[in-house]
Short mmCIF file of C-alpha atoms and ligand atoms in Angstrom, two decimals:
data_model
loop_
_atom_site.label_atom_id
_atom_site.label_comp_id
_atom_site.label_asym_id
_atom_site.label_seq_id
_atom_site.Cartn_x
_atom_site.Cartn_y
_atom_site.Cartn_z
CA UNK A 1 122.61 125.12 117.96
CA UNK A 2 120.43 124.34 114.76
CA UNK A 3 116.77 125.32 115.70
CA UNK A 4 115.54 124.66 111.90
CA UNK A 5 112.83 121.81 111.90
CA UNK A 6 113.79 118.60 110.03
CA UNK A 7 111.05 119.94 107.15
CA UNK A 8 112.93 123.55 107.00
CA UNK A 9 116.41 121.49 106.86
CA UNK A 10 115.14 119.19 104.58
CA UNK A 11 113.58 122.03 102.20
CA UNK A 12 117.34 123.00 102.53
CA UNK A 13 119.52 119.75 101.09
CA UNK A 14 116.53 117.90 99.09
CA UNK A 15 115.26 118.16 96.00
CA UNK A 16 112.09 119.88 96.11
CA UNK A 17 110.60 118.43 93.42
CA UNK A 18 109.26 116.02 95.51
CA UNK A 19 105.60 117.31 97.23
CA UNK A 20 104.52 116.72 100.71
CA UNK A 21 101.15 116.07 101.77
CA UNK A 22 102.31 117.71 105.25
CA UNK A 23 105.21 119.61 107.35
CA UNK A 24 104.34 116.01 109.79
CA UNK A 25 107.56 114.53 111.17
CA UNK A 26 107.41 111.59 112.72
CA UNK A 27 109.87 109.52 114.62
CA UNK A 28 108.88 105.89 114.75
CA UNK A 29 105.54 103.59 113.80
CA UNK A 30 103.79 100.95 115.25
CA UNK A 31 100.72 98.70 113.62
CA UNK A 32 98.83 101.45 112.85
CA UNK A 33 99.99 104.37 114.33
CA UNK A 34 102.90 106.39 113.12
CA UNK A 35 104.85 108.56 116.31
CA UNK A 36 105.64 112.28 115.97
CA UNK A 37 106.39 114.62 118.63
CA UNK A 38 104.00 117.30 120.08
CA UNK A 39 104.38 121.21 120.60
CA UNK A 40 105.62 120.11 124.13
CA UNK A 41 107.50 117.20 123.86
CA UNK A 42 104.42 114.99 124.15
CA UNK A 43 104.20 112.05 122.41
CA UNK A 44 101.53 112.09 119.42
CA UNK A 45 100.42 108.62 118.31
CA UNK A 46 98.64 109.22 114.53
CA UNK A 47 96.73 107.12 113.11
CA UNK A 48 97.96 106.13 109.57
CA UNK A 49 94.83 105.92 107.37
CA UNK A 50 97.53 106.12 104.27
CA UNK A 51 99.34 103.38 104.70
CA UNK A 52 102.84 105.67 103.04
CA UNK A 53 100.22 104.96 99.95
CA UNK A 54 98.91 101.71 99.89
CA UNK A 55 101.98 100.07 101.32
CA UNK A 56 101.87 98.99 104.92
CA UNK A 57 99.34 96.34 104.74
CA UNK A 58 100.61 94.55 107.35
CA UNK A 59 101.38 98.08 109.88
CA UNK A 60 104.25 99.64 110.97
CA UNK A 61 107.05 97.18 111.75
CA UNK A 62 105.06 94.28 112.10
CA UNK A 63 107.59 92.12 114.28
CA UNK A 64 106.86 89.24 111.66
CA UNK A 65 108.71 91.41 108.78
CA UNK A 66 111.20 93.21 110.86
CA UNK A 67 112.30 89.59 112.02
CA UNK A 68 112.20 88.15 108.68
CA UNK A 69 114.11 91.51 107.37
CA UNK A 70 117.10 90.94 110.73
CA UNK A 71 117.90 87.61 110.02
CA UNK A 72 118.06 88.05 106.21
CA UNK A 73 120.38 90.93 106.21
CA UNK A 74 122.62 88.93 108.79
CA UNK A 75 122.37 86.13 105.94
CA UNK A 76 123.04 87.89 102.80
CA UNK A 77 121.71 91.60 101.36
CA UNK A 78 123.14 91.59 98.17
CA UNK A 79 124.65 89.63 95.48
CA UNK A 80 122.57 90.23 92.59
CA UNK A 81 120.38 87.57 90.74
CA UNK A 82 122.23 88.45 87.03
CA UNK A 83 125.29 86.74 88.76
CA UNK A 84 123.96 83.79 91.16
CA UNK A 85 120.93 81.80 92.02
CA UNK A 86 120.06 82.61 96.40
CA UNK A 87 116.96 81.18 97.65
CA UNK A 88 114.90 84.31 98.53
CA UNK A 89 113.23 85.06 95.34
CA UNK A 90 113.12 81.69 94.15
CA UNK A 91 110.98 80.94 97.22
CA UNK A 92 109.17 84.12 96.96
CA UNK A 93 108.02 83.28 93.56
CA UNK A 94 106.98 79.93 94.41
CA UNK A 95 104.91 81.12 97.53
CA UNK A 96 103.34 83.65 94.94
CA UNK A 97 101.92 80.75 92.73
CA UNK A 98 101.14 78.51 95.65
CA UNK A 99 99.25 80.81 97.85
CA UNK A 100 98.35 83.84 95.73
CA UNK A 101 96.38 82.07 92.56
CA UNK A 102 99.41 83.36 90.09
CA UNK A 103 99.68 79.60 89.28
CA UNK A 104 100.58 79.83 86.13
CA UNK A 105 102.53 82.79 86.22
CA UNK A 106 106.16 84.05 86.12
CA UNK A 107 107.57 86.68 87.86
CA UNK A 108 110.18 89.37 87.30
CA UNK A 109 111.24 91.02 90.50
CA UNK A 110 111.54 95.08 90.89
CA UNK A 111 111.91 97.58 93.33
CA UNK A 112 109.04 99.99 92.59
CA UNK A 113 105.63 100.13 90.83
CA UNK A 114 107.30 102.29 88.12
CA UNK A 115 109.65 99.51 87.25
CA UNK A 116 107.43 96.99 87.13
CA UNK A 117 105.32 98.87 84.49
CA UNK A 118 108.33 99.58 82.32
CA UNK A 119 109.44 95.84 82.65
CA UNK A 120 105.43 94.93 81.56
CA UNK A 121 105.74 97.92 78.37
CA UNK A 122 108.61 96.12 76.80
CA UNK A 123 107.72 92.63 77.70
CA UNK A 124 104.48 93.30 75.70
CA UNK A 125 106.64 95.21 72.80
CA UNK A 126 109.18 92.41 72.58
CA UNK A 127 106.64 89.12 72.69
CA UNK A 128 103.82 90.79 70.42
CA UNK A 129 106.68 93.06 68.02
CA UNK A 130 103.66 95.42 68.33
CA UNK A 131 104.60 99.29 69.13
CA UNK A 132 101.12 100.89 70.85
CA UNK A 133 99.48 100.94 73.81
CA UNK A 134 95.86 101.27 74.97
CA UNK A 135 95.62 102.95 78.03
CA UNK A 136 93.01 105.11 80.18
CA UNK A 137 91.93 108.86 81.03
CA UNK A 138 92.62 109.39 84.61
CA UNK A 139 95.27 106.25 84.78
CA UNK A 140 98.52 106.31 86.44
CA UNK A 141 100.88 103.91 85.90
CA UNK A 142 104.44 105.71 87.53
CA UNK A 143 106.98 108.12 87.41
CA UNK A 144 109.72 106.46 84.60
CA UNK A 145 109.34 108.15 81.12
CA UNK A 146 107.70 104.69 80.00
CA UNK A 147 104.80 104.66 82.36
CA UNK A 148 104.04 108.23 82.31
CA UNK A 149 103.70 107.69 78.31
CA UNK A 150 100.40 105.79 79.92
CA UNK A 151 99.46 107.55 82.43
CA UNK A 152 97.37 110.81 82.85
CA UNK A 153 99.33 113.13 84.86
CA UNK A 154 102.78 114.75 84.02
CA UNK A 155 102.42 114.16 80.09
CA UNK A 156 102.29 117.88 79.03
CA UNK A 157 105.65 118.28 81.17
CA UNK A 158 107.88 115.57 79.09
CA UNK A 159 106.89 115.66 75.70
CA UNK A 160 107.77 114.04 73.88
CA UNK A 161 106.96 110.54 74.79
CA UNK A 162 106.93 107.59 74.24
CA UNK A 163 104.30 106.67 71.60
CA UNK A 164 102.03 105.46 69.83
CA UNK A 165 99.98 105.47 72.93
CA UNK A 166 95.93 105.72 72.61
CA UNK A 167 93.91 107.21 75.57
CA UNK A 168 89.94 106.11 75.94
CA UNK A 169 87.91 107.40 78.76
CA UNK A 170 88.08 105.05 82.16
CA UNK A 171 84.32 103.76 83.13
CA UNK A 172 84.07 106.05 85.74
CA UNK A 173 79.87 105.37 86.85
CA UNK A 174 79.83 108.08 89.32
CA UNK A 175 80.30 110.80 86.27
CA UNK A 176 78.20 109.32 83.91
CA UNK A 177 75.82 110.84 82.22
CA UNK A 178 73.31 108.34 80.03
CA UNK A 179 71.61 105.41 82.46
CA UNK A 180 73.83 102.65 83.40
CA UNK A 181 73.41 100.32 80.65
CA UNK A 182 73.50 102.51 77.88
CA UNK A 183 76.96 104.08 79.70
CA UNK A 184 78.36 100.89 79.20
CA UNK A 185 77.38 99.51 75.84
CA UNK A 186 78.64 102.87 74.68
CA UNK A 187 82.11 102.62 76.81
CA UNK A 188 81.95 98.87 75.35
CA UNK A 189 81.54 100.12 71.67
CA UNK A 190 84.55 102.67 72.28
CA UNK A 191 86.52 100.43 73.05
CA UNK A 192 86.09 97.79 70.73
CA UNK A 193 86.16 100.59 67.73
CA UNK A 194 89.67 101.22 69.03
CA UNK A 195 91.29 97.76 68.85
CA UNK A 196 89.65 97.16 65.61
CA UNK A 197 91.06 100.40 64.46
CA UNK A 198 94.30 99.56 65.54
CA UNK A 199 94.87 95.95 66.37
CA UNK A 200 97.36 95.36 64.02
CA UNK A 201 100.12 97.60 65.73
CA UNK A 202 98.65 97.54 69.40
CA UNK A 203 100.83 95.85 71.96
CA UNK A 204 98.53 95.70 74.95
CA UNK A 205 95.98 97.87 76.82
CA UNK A 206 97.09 98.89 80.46
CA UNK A 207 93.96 99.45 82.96
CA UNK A 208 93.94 99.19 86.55
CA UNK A 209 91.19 96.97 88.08
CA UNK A 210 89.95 100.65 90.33
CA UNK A 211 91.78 103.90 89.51
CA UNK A 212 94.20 104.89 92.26
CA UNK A 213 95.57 108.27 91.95
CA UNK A 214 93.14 109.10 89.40
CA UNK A 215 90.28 109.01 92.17
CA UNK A 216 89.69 105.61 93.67
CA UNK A 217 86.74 104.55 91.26
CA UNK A 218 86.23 100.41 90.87
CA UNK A 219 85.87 99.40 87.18
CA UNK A 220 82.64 97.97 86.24
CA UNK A 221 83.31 94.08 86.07
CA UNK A 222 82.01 94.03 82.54
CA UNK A 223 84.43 96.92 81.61
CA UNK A 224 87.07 94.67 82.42
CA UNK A 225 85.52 91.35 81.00
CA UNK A 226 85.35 92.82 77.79
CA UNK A 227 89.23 94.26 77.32
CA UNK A 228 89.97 90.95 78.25
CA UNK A 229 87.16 89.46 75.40
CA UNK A 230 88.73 92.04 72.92
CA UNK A 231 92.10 91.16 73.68
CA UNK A 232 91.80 87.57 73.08
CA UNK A 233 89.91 88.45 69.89
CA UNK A 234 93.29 90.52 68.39
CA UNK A 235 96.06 89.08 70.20
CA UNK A 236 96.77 92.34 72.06
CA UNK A 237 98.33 91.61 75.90
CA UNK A 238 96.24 92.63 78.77
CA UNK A 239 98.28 94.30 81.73
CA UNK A 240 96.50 94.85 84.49
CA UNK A 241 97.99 97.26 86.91
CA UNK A 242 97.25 96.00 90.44
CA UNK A 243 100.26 98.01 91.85
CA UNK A 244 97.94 99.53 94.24
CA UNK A 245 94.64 97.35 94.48
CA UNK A 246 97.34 93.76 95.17
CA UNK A 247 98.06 91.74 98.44
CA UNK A 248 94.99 91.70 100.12
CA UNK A 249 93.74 95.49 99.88
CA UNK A 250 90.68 94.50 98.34
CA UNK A 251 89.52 91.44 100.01
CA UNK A 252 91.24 89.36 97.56
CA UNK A 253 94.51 88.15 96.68
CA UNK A 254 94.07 90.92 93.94
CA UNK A 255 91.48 92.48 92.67
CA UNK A 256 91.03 90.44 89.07
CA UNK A 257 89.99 87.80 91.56
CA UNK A 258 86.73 89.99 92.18
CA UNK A 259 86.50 90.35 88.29
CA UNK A 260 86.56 86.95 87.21
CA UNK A 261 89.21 88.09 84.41
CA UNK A 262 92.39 86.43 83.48
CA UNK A 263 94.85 89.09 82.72
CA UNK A 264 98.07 88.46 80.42
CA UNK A 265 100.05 90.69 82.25
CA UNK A 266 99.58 91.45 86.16
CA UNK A 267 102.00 94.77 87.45
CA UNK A 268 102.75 94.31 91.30
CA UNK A 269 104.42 96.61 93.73
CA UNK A 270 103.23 98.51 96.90
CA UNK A 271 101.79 96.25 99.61
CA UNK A 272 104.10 93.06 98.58
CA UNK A 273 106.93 94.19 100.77
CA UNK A 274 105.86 96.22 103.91
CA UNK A 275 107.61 99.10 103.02
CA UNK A 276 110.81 97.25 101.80
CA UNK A 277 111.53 98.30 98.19
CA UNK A 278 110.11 95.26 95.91
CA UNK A 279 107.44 95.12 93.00
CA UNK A 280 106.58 92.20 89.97
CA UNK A 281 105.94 91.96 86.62
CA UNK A 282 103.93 88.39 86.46
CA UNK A 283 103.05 87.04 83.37
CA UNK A 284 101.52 84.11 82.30
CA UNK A 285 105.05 81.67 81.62
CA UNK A 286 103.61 81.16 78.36
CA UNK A 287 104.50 84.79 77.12
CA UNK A 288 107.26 85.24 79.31
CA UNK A 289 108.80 82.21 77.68
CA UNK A 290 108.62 84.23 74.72
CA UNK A 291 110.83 86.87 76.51
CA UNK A 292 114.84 86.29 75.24
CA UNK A 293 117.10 86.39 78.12
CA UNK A 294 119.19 89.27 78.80
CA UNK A 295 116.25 91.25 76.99
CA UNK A 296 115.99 92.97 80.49
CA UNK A 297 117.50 92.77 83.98
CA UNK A 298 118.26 94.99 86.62
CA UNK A 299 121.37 95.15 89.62
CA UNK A 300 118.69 94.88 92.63
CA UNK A 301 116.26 92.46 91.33
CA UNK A 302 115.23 89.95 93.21
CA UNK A 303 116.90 91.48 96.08
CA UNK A 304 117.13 88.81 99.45
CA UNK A 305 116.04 91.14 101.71
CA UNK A 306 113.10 92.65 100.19
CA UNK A 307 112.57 89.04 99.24
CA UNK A 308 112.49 87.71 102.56
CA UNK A 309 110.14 91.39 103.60
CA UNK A 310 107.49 90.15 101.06
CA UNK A 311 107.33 86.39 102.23
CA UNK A 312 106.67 87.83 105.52
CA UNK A 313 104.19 89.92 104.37
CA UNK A 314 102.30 86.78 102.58
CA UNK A 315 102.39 85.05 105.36
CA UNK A 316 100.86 87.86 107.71
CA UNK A 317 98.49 89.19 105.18
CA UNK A 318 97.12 85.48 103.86
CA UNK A 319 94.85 85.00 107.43
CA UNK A 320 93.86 88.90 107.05
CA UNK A 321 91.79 88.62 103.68
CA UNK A 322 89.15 86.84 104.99
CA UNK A 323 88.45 89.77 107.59
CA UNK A 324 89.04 92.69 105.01
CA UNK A 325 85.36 92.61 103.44
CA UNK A 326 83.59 92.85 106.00
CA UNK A 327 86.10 95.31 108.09
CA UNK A 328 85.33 97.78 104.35
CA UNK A 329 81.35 97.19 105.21
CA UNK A 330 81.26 98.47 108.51
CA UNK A 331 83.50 101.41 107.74
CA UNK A 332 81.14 102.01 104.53
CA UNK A 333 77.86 101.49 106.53
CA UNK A 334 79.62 104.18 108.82
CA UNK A 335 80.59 106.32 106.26
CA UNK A 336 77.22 106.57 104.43
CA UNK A 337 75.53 107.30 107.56
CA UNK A 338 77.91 110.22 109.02
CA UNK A 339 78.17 112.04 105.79
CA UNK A 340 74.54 111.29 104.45
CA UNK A 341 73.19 114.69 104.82
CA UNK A 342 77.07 116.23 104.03
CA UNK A 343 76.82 119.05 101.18
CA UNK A 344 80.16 118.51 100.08
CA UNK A 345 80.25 114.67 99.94
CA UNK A 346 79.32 113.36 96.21
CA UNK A 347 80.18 109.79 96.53
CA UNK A 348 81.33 107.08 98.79
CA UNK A 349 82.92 103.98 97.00
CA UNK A 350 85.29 101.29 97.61
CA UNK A 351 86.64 97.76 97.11
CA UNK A 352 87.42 96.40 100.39
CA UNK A 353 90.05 98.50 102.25
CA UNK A 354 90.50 101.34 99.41
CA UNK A 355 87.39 104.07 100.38
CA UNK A 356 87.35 107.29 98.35
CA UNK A 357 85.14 110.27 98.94
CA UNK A 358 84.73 112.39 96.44
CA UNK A 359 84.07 115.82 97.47
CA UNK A 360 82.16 118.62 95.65
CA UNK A 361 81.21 121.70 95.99
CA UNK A 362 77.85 120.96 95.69
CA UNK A 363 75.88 117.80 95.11
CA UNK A 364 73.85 118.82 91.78
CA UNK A 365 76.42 120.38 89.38
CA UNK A 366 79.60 117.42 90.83
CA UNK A 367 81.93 119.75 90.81
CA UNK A 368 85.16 118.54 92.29
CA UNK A 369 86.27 120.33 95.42
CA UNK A 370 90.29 120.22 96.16
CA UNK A 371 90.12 122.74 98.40
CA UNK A 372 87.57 121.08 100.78
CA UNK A 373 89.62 118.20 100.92
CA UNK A 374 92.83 120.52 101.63
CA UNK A 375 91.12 122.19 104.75
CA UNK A 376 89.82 118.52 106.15
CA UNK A 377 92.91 116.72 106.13
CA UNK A 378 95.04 119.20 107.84
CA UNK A 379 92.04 119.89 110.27
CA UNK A 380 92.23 115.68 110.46
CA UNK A 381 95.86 115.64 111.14
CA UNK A 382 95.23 118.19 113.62
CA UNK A 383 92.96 115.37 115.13
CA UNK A 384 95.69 112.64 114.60
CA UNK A 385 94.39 111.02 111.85
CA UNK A 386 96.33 111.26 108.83
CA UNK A 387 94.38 110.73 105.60
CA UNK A 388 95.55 111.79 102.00
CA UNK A 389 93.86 112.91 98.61
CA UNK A 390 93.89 111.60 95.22
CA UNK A 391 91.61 112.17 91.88
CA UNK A 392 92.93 115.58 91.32
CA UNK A 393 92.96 116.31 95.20
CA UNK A 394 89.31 115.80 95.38
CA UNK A 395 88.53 112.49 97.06
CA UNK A 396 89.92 111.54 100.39
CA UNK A 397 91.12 108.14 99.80
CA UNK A 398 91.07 105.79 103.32
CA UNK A 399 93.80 102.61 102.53
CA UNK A 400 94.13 101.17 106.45
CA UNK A 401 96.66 98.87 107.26
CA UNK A 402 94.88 95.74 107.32
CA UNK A 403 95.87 94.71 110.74
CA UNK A 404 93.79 97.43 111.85
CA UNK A 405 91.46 96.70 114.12
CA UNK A 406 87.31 97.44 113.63
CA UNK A 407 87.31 100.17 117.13
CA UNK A 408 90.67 101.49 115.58
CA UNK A 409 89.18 101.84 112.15
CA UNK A 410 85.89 103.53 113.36
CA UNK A 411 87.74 105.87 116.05
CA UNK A 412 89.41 107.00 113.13
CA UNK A 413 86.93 107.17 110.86
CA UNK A 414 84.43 109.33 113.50
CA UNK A 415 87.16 111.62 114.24
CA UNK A 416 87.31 112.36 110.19
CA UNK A 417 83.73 112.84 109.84
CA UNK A 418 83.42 115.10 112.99
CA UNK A 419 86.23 117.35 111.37
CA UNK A 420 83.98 117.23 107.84
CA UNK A 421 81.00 118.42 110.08
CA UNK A 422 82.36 120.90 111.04
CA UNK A 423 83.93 122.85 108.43
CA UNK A 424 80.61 122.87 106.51
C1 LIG B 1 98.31 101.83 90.07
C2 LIG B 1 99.73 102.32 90.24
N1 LIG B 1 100.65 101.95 89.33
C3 LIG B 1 101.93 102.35 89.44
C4 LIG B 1 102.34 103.17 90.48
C5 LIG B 1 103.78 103.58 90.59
O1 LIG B 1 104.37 102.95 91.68
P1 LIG B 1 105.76 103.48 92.30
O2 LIG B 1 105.46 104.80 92.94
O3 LIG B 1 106.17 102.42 93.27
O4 LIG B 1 106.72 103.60 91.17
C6 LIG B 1 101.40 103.60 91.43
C7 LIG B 1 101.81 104.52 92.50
O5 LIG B 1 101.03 105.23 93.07
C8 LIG B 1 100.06 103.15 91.31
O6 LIG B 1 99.13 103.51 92.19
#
């Protein structure tokens, strides 16, 4: 008999380059709960406060998607869009523009965030015959050797990249250190010394509308207003990543609808399919016209059943946004009054359903504390609650499902700030 755990066997056959948050395995998942099995057979019923990153908007098998998921595979799985035309995407892209406000964009289906970027890097190389790229401190973009040429983390491990590739600082308000208006006239002036440095070989700047993995921190709306300004000024492409901030997370569609920006460029993934493997690269069909066919493609793109996963997932998500802002208050309002007095809590922040906490060692000198965070979310597993890190390990980031409901939410959320109590 084999009396290794799935983790030890799994340590065993897989690749270990890939982390784990935790030795959790779990066996099944409902809305939002995921199922593992306790020291004595018991059932344990978590509750997912990471959504597998930012993906299961909609929970764990909502029956809406599993349905849609069943009766596409019995239809057709695979035939590949380089070869035939099969309704799934077609419709998928034509929900997109009808109930997502990507009217007047095109889409290129993918199966990852990663993809998506790289599909965005060379649309914006081909159409502008431009070789750099803008992008920001603390950004990440993906794993491919494209997007981590613009992203932060992993760089010093694959040199050499992909360049020319410019880095400025992301407006990060939390960490500045002049008053608020002189922070971002400076951050303005940065950036526009940049593109008219380099205008005449820069492709596009990448941003996302809040940092993700680089700590959860929401751009300042004029940040973004004035790439977009700057852009239009040199006929550079603005990308905006909203891999992790799309489909409803933030109270809107996406979050440039918060902004009031326009973006050339708009890199999808993440919550579009419910788990099922599918991303976008839209662009505005003016510059993908400019795209040549057969200047990209892909075996899987476009694929019916992750197609017929995301329609789903529009379909359930579209009557949640209108519940998502004020779901994100009362967590916030909850949040700020648990941890008010907390020594190791810096900052709360958030754009609807993405909350991060940035955690320090102490409140006057900001400095970030990964090892905090460490101790709390095992204790909060411990407690059920599964919650994850990013920003170097030092913010706990809170990404619900958005089905969740507000006694769900808050349960969770007092169970996490009783465990941050008490390991103070
Ligand atoms: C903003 C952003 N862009 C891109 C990616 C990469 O997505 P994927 O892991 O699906 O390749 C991520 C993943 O965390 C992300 O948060």
């Amino acid at each position: 008999m084999n009396d290794e755990t799935l983790a030890q066997r799994g340590d065993r056959v897989l690749s270990g380059v890939q982390s784990h948050v935790s030795r959790l395995t779990v066996t099944g998942g409902r809305g939002p709960y995921l199922y593992a099995e306790g020291p004595n057979g018991q059932r344990r019923e978590i509750l997912d406060l990471a959504s597998g990153i930012a993906v299961t908007s909609t929970g764990h098998c909502h029956p809406e998607v599993v349905q849609a998921i069943q009766d596409q595979a019995s239809r057709l799985i695979h035939a590949c869009a380089g070869i035939v035309y099969y309704d799934g995407p077609v419709q998928l892209a034509e929900e997109l523009r009808e109930k997502t406000g990507l009217s007047e964009y095109q889409f290129f289906f993918t199966q990852s965030g990663t993809e998506s970027i790289e599909a965005a890097l060379k649309l914006a190389r081909f159409v502008t015959k431009k070789p750099r790229f803008l992008a920001f401190e603390g950004g990440f973009h993906g794993r491919s050797l494209g997007a981590v040429a613009v992203s932060s983390k992993y760089q010093a491990m694959y040199q050499p990249l992909m360049g020319p590739v410019g880095f400025l600082p992301y407006p990060n308000r939390y960490r500045a250190e002049q008053p608020e208006a002189v922070f971002l006239a400076n951050w303005e002036a940065q950036l526009a010394e940049y593109m008219a440095t380099h205008h005449a070989d820069l492709a596009a700047v990448i941003i996302e509308p809040m940092l993700g993995e680089g700590g959860y921190i929401p751009a300042p709306a004029v940040c973004l207003q004035a790439v977009e300004r700057l852009c239009n000024q040199y006929g550079v492409l603005f990308i905006l990543d909203e891999i992790q901030t799309g489909f409803g997370r933030t109270g809107q569609w996406f979050a440039h609808q918060h902004y009031g920006v326009d973006p050339d460029v708009i890199t999808l993934a993440k919550g579009m399919g419910s788990g099922m493997p599918i991303g976008a690269m839209a662009a505005k069909a003016s510059v993908m016209a400019k795209w040549e066919t057969g200047a990209h493609g892909g075996t899987y793109c476009g694929n019916p059943v992750c197609a017929a996963a995301a329609r789903a997932t529009l379909d359930v998500v579209e009557p949640l946004i209108p519940t998502v802002n004020a779901l994100a208050h009362r967590a916030m309002a909850v949040l700020n009054d648990r941890l008010a007095d907390h020594p190791y809590v810096g900052d709360i922040r958030g754009l609807g359903l993405m909350i991060g906490i940035e955690c320090v060692t102490d409140r006057a000198t900001r400095v970030p504390n990964p090892q905090w965070v460490k101790t709390v979310m095992a204790a909060a597993l411990d407690s059920d609650v599964l919650v994850i890190a990013c920003g170097g390990g030092a913010v706990i980031r809170l990404m619900p499902p958005l089905i969740i409901t507000e006694t769900q939410l808050l349960d969770g959320i007092e169970r996490l700030c009783a465990v941050m109590h008490a390991h103070r």
